[in-house]
PDB file of N, CA and C in Angstrom:
ATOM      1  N   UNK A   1     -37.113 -23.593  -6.631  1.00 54.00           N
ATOM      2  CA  UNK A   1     -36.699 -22.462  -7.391  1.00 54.00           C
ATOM      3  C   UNK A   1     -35.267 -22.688  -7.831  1.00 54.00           C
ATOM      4  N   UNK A   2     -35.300 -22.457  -9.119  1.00 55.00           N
ATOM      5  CA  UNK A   2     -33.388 -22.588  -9.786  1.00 55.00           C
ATOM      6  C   UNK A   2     -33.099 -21.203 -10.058  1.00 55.00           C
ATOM      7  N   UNK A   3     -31.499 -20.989  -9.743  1.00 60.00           N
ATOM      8  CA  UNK A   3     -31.486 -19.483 -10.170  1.00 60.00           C
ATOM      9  C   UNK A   3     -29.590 -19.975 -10.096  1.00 60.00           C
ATOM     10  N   UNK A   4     -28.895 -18.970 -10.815  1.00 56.00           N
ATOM     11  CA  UNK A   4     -27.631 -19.000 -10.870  1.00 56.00           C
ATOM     12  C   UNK A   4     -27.106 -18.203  -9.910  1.00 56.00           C
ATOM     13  N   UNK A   5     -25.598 -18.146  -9.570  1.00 53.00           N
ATOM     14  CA  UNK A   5     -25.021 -17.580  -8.438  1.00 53.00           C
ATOM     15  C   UNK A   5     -25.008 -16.037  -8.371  1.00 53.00           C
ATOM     16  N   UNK A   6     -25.892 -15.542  -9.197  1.00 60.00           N
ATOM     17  CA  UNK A   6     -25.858 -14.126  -9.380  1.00 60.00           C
ATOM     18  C   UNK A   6     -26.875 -13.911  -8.085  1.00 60.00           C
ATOM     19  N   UNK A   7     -27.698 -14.666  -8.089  1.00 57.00           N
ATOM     20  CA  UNK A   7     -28.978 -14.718  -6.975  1.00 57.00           C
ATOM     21  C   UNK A   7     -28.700 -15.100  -6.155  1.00 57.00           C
ATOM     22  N   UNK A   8     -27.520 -16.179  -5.803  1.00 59.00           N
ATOM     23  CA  UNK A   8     -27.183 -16.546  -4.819  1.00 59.00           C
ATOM     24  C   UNK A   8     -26.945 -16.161  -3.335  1.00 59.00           C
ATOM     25  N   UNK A   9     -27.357 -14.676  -3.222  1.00 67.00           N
ATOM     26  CA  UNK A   9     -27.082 -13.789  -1.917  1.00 67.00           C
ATOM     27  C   UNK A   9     -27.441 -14.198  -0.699  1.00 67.00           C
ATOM     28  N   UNK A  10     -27.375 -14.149   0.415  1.00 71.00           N
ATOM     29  CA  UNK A  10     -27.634 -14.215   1.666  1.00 71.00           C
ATOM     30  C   UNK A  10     -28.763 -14.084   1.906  1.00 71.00           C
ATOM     31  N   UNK A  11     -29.030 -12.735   1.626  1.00 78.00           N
ATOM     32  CA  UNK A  11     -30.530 -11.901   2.039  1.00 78.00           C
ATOM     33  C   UNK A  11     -31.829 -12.512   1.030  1.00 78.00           C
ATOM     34  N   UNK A  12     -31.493 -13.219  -0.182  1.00 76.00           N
ATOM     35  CA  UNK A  12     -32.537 -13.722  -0.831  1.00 76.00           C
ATOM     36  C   UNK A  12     -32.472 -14.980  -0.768  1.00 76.00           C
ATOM     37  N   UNK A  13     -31.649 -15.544  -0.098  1.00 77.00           N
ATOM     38  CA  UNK A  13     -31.594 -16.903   0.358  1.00 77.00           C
ATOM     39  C   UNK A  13     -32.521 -17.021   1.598  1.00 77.00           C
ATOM     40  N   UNK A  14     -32.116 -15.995   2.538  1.00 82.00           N
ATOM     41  CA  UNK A  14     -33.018 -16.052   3.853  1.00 82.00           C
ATOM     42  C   UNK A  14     -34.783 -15.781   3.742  1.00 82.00           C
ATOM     43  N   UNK A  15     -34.405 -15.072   2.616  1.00 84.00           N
ATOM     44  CA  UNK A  15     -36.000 -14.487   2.499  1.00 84.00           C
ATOM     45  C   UNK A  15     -36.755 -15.623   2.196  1.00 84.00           C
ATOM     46  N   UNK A  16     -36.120 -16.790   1.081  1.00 82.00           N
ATOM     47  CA  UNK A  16     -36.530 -18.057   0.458  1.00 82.00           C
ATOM     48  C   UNK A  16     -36.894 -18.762   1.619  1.00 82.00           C
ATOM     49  N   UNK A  17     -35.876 -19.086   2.207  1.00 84.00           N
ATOM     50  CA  UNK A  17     -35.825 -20.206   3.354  1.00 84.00           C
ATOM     51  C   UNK A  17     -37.043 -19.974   4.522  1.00 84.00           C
ATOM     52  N   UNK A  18     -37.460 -18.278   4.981  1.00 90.00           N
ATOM     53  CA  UNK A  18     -38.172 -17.599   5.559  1.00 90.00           C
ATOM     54  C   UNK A  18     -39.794 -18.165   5.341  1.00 90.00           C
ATOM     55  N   UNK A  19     -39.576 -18.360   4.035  1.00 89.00           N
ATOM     56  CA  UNK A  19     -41.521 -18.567   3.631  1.00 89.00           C
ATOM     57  C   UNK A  19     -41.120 -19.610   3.076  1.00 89.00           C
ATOM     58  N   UNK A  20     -40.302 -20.980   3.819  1.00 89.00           N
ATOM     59  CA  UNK A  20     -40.656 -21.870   3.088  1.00 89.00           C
ATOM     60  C   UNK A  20     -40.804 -22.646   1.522  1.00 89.00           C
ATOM     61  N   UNK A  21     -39.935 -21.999   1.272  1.00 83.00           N
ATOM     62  CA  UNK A  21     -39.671 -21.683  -0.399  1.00 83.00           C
ATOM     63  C   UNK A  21     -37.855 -23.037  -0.658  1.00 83.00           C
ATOM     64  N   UNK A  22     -38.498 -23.904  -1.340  1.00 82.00           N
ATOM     65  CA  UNK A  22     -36.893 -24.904  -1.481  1.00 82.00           C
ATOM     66  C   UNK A  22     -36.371 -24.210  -3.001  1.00 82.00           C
ATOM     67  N   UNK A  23     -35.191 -23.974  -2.705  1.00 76.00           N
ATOM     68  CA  UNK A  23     -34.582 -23.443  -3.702  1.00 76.00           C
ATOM     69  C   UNK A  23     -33.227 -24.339  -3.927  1.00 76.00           C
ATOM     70  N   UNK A  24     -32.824 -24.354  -5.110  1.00 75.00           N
ATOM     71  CA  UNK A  24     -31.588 -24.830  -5.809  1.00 75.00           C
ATOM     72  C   UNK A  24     -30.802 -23.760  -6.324  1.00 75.00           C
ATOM     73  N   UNK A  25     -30.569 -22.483  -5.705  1.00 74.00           N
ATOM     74  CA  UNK A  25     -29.733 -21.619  -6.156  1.00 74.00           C
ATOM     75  C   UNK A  25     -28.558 -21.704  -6.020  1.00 74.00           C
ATOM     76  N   UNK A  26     -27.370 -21.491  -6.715  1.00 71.00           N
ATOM     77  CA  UNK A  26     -25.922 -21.523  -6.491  1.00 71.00           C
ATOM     78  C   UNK A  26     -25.467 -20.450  -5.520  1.00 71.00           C
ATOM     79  N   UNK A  27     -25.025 -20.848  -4.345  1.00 70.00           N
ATOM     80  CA  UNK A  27     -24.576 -19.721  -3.724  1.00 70.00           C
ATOM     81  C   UNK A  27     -23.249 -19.076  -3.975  1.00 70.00           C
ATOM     82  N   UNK A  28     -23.365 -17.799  -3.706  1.00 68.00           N
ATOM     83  CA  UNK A  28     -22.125 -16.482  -4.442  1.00 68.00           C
ATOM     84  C   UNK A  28     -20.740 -17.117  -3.995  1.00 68.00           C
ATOM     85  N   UNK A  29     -19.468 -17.388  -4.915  1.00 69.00           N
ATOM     86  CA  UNK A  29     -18.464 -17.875  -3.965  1.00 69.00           C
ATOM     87  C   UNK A  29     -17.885 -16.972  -2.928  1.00 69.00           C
ATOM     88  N   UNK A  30     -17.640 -17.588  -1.937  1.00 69.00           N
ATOM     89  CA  UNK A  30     -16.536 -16.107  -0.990  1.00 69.00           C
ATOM     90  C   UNK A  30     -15.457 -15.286  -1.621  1.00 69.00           C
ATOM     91  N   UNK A  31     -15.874 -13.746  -1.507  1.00 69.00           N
ATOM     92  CA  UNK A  31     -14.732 -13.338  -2.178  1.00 69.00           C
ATOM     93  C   UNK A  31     -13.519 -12.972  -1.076  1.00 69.00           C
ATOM     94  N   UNK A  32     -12.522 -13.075  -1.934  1.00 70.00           N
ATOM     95  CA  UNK A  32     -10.891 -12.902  -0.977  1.00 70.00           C
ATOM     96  C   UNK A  32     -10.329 -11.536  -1.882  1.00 70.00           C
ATOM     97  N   UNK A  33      -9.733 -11.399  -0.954  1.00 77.00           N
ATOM     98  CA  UNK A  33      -8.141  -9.965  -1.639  1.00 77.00           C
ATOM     99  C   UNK A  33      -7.401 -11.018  -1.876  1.00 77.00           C
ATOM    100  N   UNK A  34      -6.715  -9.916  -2.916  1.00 83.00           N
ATOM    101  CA  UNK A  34      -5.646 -10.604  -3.417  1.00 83.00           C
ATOM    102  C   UNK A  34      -4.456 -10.982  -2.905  1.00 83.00           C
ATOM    103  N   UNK A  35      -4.051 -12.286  -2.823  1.00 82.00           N
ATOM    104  CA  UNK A  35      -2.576 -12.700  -1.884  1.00 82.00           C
ATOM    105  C   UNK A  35      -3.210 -13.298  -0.309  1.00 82.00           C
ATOM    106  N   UNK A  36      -4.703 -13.038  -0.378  1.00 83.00           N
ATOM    107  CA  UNK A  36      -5.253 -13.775   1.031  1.00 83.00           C
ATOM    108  C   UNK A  36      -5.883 -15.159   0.630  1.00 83.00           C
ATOM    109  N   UNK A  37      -6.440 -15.755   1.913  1.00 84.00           N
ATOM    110  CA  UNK A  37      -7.440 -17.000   1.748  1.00 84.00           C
ATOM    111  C   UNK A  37      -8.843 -16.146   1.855  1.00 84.00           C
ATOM    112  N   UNK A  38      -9.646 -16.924   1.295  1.00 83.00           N
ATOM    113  CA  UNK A  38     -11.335 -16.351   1.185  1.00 83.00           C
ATOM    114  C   UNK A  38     -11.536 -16.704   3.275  1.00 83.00           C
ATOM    115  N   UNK A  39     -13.157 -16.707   2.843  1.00 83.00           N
ATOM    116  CA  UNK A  39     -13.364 -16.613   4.414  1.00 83.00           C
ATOM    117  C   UNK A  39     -13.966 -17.839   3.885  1.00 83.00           C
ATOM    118  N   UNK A  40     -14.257 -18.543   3.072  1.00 83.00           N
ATOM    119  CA  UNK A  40     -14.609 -19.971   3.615  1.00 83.00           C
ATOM    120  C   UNK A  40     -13.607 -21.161   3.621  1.00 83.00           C
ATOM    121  N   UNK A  41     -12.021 -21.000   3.756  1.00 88.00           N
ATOM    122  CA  UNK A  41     -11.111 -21.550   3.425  1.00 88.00           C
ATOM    123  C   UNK A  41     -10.797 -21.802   5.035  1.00 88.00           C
ATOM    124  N   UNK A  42     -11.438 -21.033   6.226  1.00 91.00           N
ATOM    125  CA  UNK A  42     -11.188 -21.153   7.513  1.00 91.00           C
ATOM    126  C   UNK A  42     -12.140 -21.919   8.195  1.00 91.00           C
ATOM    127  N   UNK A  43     -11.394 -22.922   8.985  1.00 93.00           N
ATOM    128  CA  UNK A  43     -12.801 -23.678   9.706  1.00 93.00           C
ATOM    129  C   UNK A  43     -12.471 -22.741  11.016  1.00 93.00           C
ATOM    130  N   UNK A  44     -14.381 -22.463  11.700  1.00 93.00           N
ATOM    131  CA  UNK A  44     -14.741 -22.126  12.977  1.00 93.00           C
ATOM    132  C   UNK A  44     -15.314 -23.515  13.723  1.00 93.00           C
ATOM    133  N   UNK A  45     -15.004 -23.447  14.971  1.00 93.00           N
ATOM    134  CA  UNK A  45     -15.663 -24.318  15.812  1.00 93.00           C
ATOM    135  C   UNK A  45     -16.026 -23.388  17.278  1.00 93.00           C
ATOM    136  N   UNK A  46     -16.916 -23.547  17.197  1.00 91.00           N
ATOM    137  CA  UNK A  46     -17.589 -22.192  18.110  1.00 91.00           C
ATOM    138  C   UNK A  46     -17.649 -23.128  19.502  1.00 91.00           C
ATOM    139  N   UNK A  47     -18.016 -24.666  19.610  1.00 93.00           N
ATOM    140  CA  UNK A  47     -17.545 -25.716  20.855  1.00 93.00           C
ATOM    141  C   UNK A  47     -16.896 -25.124  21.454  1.00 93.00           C
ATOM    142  N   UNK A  48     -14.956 -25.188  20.797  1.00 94.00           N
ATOM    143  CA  UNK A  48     -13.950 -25.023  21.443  1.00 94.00           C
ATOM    144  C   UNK A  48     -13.412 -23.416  21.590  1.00 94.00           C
ATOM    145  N   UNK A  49     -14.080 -22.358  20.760  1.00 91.00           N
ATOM    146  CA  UNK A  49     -14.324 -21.073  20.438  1.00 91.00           C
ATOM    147  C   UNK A  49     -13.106 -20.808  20.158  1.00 91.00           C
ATOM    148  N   UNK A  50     -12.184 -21.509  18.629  1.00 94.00           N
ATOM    149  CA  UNK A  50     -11.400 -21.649  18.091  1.00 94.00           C
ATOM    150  C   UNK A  50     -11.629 -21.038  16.282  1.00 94.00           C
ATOM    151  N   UNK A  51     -10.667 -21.118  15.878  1.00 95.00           N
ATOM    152  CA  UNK A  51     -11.033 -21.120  14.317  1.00 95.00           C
ATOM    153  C   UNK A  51      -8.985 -21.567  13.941  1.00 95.00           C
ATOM    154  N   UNK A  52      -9.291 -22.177  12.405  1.00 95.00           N
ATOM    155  CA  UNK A  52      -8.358 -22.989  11.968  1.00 95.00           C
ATOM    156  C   UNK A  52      -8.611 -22.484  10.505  1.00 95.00           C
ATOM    157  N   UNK A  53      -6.646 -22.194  10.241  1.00 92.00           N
ATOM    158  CA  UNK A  53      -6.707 -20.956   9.015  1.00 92.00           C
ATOM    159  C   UNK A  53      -6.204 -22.327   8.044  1.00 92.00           C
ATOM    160  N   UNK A  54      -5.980 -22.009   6.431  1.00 91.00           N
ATOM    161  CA  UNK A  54      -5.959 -23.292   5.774  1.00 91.00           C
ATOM    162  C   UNK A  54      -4.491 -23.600   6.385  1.00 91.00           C
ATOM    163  N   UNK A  55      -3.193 -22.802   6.927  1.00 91.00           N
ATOM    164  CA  UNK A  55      -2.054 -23.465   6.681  1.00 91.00           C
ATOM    165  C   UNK A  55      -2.185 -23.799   8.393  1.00 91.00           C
ATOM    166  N   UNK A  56      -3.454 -24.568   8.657  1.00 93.00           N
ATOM    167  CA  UNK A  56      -3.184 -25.018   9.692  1.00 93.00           C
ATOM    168  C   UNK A  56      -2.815 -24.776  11.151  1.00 93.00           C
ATOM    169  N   UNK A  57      -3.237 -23.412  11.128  1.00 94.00           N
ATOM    170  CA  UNK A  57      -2.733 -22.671  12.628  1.00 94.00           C
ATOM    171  C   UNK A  57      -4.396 -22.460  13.267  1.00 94.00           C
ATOM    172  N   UNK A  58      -4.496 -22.910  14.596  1.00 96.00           N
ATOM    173  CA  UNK A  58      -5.474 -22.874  15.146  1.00 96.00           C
ATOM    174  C   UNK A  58      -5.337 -21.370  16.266  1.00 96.00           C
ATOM    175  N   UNK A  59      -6.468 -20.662  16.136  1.00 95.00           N
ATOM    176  CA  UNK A  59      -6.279 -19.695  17.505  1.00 95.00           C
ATOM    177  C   UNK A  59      -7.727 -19.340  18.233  1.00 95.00           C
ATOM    178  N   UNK A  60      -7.714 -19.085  19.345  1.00 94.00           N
ATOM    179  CA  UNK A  60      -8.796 -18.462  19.782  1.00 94.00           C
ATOM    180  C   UNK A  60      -9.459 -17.740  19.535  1.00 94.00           C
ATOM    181  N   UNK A  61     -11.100 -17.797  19.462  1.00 90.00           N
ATOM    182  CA  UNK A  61     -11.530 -16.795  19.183  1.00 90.00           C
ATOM    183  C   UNK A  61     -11.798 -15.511  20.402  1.00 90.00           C
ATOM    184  N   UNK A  62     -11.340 -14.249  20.114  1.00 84.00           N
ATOM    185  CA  UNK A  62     -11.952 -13.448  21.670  1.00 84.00           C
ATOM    186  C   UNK A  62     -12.654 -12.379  21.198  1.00 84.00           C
ATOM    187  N   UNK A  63     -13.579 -12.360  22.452  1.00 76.00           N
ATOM    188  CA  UNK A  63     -14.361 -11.300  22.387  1.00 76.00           C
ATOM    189  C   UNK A  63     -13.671  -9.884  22.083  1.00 76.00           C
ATOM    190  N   UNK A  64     -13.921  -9.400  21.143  1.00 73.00           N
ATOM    191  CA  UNK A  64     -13.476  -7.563  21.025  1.00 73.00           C
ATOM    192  C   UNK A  64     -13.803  -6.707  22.527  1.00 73.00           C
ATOM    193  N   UNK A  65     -13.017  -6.262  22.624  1.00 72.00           N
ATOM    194  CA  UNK A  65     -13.089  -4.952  23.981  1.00 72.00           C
ATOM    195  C   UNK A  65     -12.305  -3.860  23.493  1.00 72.00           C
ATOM    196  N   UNK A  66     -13.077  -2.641  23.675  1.00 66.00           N
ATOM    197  CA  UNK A  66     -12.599  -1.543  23.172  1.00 66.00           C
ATOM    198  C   UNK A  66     -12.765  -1.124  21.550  1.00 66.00           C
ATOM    199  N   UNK A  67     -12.268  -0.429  21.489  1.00 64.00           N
ATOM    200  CA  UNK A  67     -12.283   0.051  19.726  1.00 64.00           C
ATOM    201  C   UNK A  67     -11.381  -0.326  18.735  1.00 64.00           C
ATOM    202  N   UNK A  68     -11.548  -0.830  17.800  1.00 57.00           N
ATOM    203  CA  UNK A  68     -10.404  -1.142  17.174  1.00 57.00           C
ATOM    204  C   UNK A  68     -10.239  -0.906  16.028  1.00 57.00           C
ATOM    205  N   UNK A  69      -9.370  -0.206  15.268  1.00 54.00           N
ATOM    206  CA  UNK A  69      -9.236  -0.008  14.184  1.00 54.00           C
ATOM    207  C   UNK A  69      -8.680  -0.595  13.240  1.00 54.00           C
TER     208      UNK A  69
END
């Protein structure tokens, strides 16, 4: 299946992938705010349960406790 990045969504990607369906769709780029990095500009490594922002600062990832706003 070919389709442009308009189709590119998550949920119709999974549905594809679900029944076996090979698709060539463009997936949606990550969107960012303005003056930030997108979210695919960060590497995760779930191994070391780290993540690494583009200017190179590595931190832990932790579990949430409590509420947070």
């Amino acid at each position: 299946m070919f389709g442009d990045a308009a189709y590119g969504a998550g949920e119709l990607l999974k549905l594809l992938d679900d029944n076996g369906v090979r698709n060539l769709i463009k997936v949606q780029p990550s969107p960012s705010v303005k003056g930030h990095f997108s979210k695919d500009r960060f590497t995760i490594d779930l191994n070391t349960r780290t993540v690494r922002c583009p200017a190179a600062v590595t931190a832990p990832i932790a579990a949430r406790i409590g509420r947070h706003w």
